[in-house]
């Protein structure tokens, strides 16, 4: 009952008030489509809210920047014909961190969190930010673990940051990645039935 009460009290988290977070939003807005931008912001919201409910200690700035940049490798300007999009995004994020003045070890952590969001699971004890982003992106794309949040909270988040046709756009991106990079994580996702999960009607987030 206490957990349910806590879930009912969740509020939509705001972005951390740091220069790096503001810059990450600026970069994502410049290079991501509206659908991918809202997906990135929602990924932070799900991750941060889940952490608040579960009492998971984490670096909020690192999590936000990773969430905003985790799909930057899908943008045409940063797409690689040889490197998987998650790894390409990790490299872009490392460069972003350098520009933000982050030390090398923090840049590496940012890159790791982004790469790991495509893992099947990330151990929260070893990498809380990676765990939170992996879980949050699963919630947002396929609706996996959507029950972590009440229907009211899900509706509030989607009203603030609409899906904007994300399902069709995201699936097209992953199918393109899979065709060009058959050993990549998007290829594995497509082979694993991503289309059926992402195109479910209604989507679990909206059910």
Tab-separated table of C-alpha atoms in Angstrom:
chain	number	residue	atom	x	y	z
A	1	UNK	CA	0.000	0.000	0.000
A	2	UNK	CA	2.859	2.394	0.791
A	3	UNK	CA	4.359	1.811	-2.656
A	4	UNK	CA	1.032	2.523	-4.337
A	5	UNK	CA	0.652	5.715	-2.312
A	6	UNK	CA	4.123	6.817	-3.387
A	7	UNK	CA	3.335	6.056	-7.041
A	8	UNK	CA	0.157	8.116	-6.820
A	9	UNK	CA	2.188	11.070	-5.511
A	10	UNK	CA	4.719	11.119	-8.371
A	11	UNK	CA	5.140	14.426	-10.178
A	12	UNK	CA	6.776	15.028	-13.556
A	13	UNK	CA	10.436	15.790	-12.794
A	14	UNK	CA	12.092	18.889	-14.194
A	15	UNK	CA	15.487	18.937	-15.856
A	16	UNK	CA	18.447	19.527	-13.552
A	17	UNK	CA	19.418	23.194	-13.591
A	18	UNK	CA	22.959	22.949	-14.993
A	19	UNK	CA	24.696	24.366	-18.042
A	20	UNK	CA	25.402	20.871	-19.393
A	21	UNK	CA	21.725	19.919	-19.204
A	22	UNK	CA	20.669	23.103	-20.993
A	23	UNK	CA	23.266	22.442	-23.688
A	24	UNK	CA	22.123	18.826	-24.095
A	25	UNK	CA	18.554	20.007	-24.650
A	26	UNK	CA	19.800	22.548	-27.189
A	27	UNK	CA	21.748	19.877	-29.090
A	28	UNK	CA	18.862	17.394	-29.040
A	29	UNK	CA	16.428	20.063	-30.218
A	30	UNK	CA	18.738	20.997	-33.085
A	31	UNK	CA	19.357	17.468	-34.377
A	32	UNK	CA	16.449	15.249	-33.316
A	33	UNK	CA	13.025	15.160	-34.921
A	34	UNK	CA	10.125	16.283	-32.712
A	35	UNK	CA	9.205	12.647	-32.079
A	36	UNK	CA	12.732	11.652	-31.053
A	37	UNK	CA	13.161	14.803	-28.972
A	38	UNK	CA	10.006	14.115	-26.975
A	39	UNK	CA	11.033	10.468	-26.635
A	40	UNK	CA	14.376	11.588	-25.196
A	41	UNK	CA	12.750	13.932	-22.692
A	42	UNK	CA	10.183	11.309	-21.696
A	43	UNK	CA	12.994	8.805	-21.197
A	44	UNK	CA	14.480	11.118	-18.576
A	45	UNK	CA	11.072	11.614	-16.984
A	46	UNK	CA	10.388	7.865	-16.673
A	47	UNK	CA	13.924	7.248	-15.400
A	48	UNK	CA	13.904	10.046	-12.842
A	49	UNK	CA	10.405	9.271	-11.591
A	50	UNK	CA	11.203	5.575	-11.246
A	51	UNK	CA	14.363	6.420	-9.317
A	52	UNK	CA	12.408	8.711	-6.995
A	53	UNK	CA	9.804	6.036	-6.322
A	54	UNK	CA	12.387	3.292	-5.721
A	55	UNK	CA	14.914	5.411	-3.866
A	56	UNK	CA	17.672	4.778	-6.402
A	57	UNK	CA	20.552	7.164	-5.853
A	58	UNK	CA	21.956	8.498	-9.109
A	59	UNK	CA	23.666	11.428	-10.808
A	60	UNK	CA	20.742	13.463	-12.162
A	61	UNK	CA	22.863	15.574	-14.509
A	62	UNK	CA	24.549	12.521	-16.014
A	63	UNK	CA	21.204	10.767	-16.439
A	64	UNK	CA	19.569	13.785	-18.099
A	65	UNK	CA	22.391	14.385	-20.572
A	66	UNK	CA	22.479	10.685	-21.445
A	67	UNK	CA	18.717	10.608	-21.962
A	68	UNK	CA	18.738	13.674	-24.206
A	69	UNK	CA	21.619	12.341	-26.332
A	70	UNK	CA	20.972	8.590	-26.296
A	71	UNK	CA	19.450	8.553	-29.805
A	72	UNK	CA	21.692	11.219	-31.353
A	73	UNK	CA	23.313	8.461	-33.435
A	74	UNK	CA	20.039	8.146	-35.368
A	75	UNK	CA	20.280	11.753	-36.595
A	76	UNK	CA	21.508	11.880	-40.220
A	77	UNK	CA	24.370	14.173	-39.239
A	78	UNK	CA	25.767	11.567	-36.814
A	79	UNK	CA	24.616	8.328	-38.405
A	80	UNK	CA	27.438	5.876	-39.090
A	81	UNK	CA	27.370	3.239	-41.801
A	82	UNK	CA	29.745	1.025	-39.809
A	83	UNK	CA	29.262	1.771	-36.110
A	84	UNK	CA	25.952	0.878	-34.365
A	85	UNK	CA	23.871	3.937	-33.554
A	86	UNK	CA	24.199	3.447	-29.791
A	87	UNK	CA	27.999	3.311	-30.032
A	88	UNK	CA	28.022	6.297	-32.401
A	89	UNK	CA	25.874	8.182	-29.902
A	90	UNK	CA	28.333	7.306	-27.170
A	91	UNK	CA	31.161	8.831	-29.185
A	92	UNK	CA	29.167	11.997	-29.864
A	93	UNK	CA	28.359	12.233	-26.159
A	94	UNK	CA	32.038	11.861	-25.238
A	95	UNK	CA	32.833	14.836	-27.459
A	96	UNK	CA	29.898	16.748	-25.950
A	97	UNK	CA	31.268	16.051	-22.473
A	98	UNK	CA	34.677	17.359	-23.498
A	99	UNK	CA	33.060	20.563	-24.721
A	100	UNK	CA	31.206	20.831	-21.418
A	101	UNK	CA	34.498	20.632	-19.569
A	102	UNK	CA	33.785	17.241	-18.012
A	103	UNK	CA	36.822	15.173	-16.966
A	104	UNK	CA	37.669	12.137	-19.069
A	105	UNK	CA	36.188	9.628	-16.627
A	106	UNK	CA	32.829	11.448	-16.600
A	107	UNK	CA	32.783	11.577	-20.404
A	108	UNK	CA	33.424	7.828	-20.424
A	109	UNK	CA	30.555	7.254	-18.013
A	110	UNK	CA	28.239	9.260	-20.256
A	111	UNK	CA	29.258	7.159	-23.238
A	112	UNK	CA	28.747	3.924	-21.272
A	113	UNK	CA	25.255	4.884	-20.134
A	114	UNK	CA	24.222	5.621	-23.716
A	115	UNK	CA	25.649	2.374	-25.106
A	116	UNK	CA	24.079	0.328	-22.313
A	117	UNK	CA	20.569	1.645	-22.916
A	118	UNK	CA	20.353	-1.013	-25.643
A	119	UNK	CA	21.369	-3.850	-23.320
A	120	UNK	CA	18.713	-6.344	-22.230
A	121	UNK	CA	19.374	-5.361	-18.616
A	122	UNK	CA	21.817	-3.224	-16.631
A	123	UNK	CA	22.602	-4.009	-13.001
A	124	UNK	CA	21.467	-1.065	-10.884
A	125	UNK	CA	24.212	-1.806	-8.338
A	126	UNK	CA	26.946	-1.442	-10.936
A	127	UNK	CA	25.484	1.370	-13.051
A	128	UNK	CA	22.391	3.125	-11.665
A	129	UNK	CA	22.199	5.652	-14.526
A	130	UNK	CA	22.577	2.907	-17.133
A	131	UNK	CA	19.914	0.835	-15.389
A	132	UNK	CA	17.504	3.756	-15.235
A	133	UNK	CA	17.963	4.745	-18.889
A	134	UNK	CA	17.696	1.147	-20.132
A	135	UNK	CA	14.466	0.660	-18.208
A	136	UNK	CA	13.036	4.048	-19.209
A	137	UNK	CA	13.666	3.640	-22.931
A	138	UNK	CA	12.004	0.228	-22.774
A	139	UNK	CA	8.966	1.807	-21.159
A	140	UNK	CA	8.780	4.524	-23.796
A	141	UNK	CA	9.395	2.476	-26.934
A	142	UNK	CA	7.668	-0.847	-26.348
A	143	UNK	CA	5.727	-0.172	-23.168
A	144	UNK	CA	7.746	-2.741	-21.233
A	145	UNK	CA	7.233	-2.119	-17.500
A	146	UNK	CA	4.641	0.575	-18.197
A	147	UNK	CA	2.915	-0.659	-15.054
A	148	UNK	CA	5.703	1.022	-13.081
A	149	UNK	CA	3.551	4.156	-13.356
A	150	UNK	CA	-0.106	4.863	-12.785
A	151	UNK	CA	-2.364	5.501	-15.757
A	152	UNK	CA	-2.812	9.074	-14.548
A	153	UNK	CA	0.924	9.753	-14.424
A	154	UNK	CA	1.434	8.208	-17.882
A	155	UNK	CA	-1.350	10.381	-19.308
A	156	UNK	CA	0.142	13.508	-17.728
A	157	UNK	CA	3.567	12.827	-19.219
A	158	UNK	CA	2.175	12.066	-22.675
A	159	UNK	CA	0.098	15.253	-22.595
A	160	UNK	CA	3.231	17.295	-21.867
A	161	UNK	CA	5.434	15.421	-24.361
A	162	UNK	CA	3.244	13.777	-27.060
A	163	UNK	CA	4.465	10.756	-28.990
A	164	UNK	CA	4.242	12.633	-32.339
A	165	UNK	CA	4.138	9.474	-34.468
A	166	UNK	CA	7.148	7.957	-32.703
A	167	UNK	CA	6.219	4.329	-33.391
A	168	UNK	CA	6.379	4.522	-37.178
A	169	UNK	CA	9.404	6.822	-37.224
A	170	UNK	CA	11.395	4.800	-34.712
A	171	UNK	CA	10.619	1.503	-36.407
A	172	UNK	CA	11.698	2.930	-39.777
A	173	UNK	CA	14.988	4.088	-38.225
A	174	UNK	CA	15.663	0.687	-36.693
A	175	UNK	CA	14.800	-1.190	-39.876
A	176	UNK	CA	17.191	1.059	-41.793
A	177	UNK	CA	19.924	0.489	-39.189
A	178	UNK	CA	19.288	-3.259	-39.303
A	179	UNK	CA	19.548	-3.405	-43.086
A	180	UNK	CA	22.864	-1.546	-43.135
A	181	UNK	CA	24.325	-3.034	-39.936
A	182	UNK	CA	22.927	-6.567	-39.527
A	183	UNK	CA	25.029	-7.309	-36.436
A	184	UNK	CA	23.883	-4.190	-34.585
A	185	UNK	CA	21.546	-3.899	-31.618
A	186	UNK	CA	18.732	-2.456	-33.778
A	187	UNK	CA	18.983	-5.521	-36.021
A	188	UNK	CA	18.614	-7.766	-32.974
A	189	UNK	CA	15.606	-5.718	-31.836
A	190	UNK	CA	13.914	-6.000	-35.222
A	191	UNK	CA	14.536	-9.752	-35.319
A	192	UNK	CA	13.176	-9.990	-31.778
A	193	UNK	CA	9.754	-8.609	-32.672
A	194	UNK	CA	10.133	-4.876	-32.111
A	195	UNK	CA	7.462	-4.064	-34.694
A	196	UNK	CA	4.784	-6.081	-32.909
A	197	UNK	CA	5.559	-4.454	-29.565
A	198	UNK	CA	5.923	-0.870	-30.720
A	199	UNK	CA	2.855	-0.925	-32.986
A	200	UNK	CA	0.557	-2.481	-30.378
A	201	UNK	CA	-2.860	-0.800	-30.362
A	202	UNK	CA	-3.311	0.623	-27.858
A	203	UNK	CA	0.302	1.162	-26.886
A	204	UNK	CA	0.824	0.032	-23.272
A	205	UNK	CA	1.640	3.596	-22.224
A	206	UNK	CA	-1.766	4.722	-23.430
A	207	UNK	CA	-3.766	1.753	-22.147
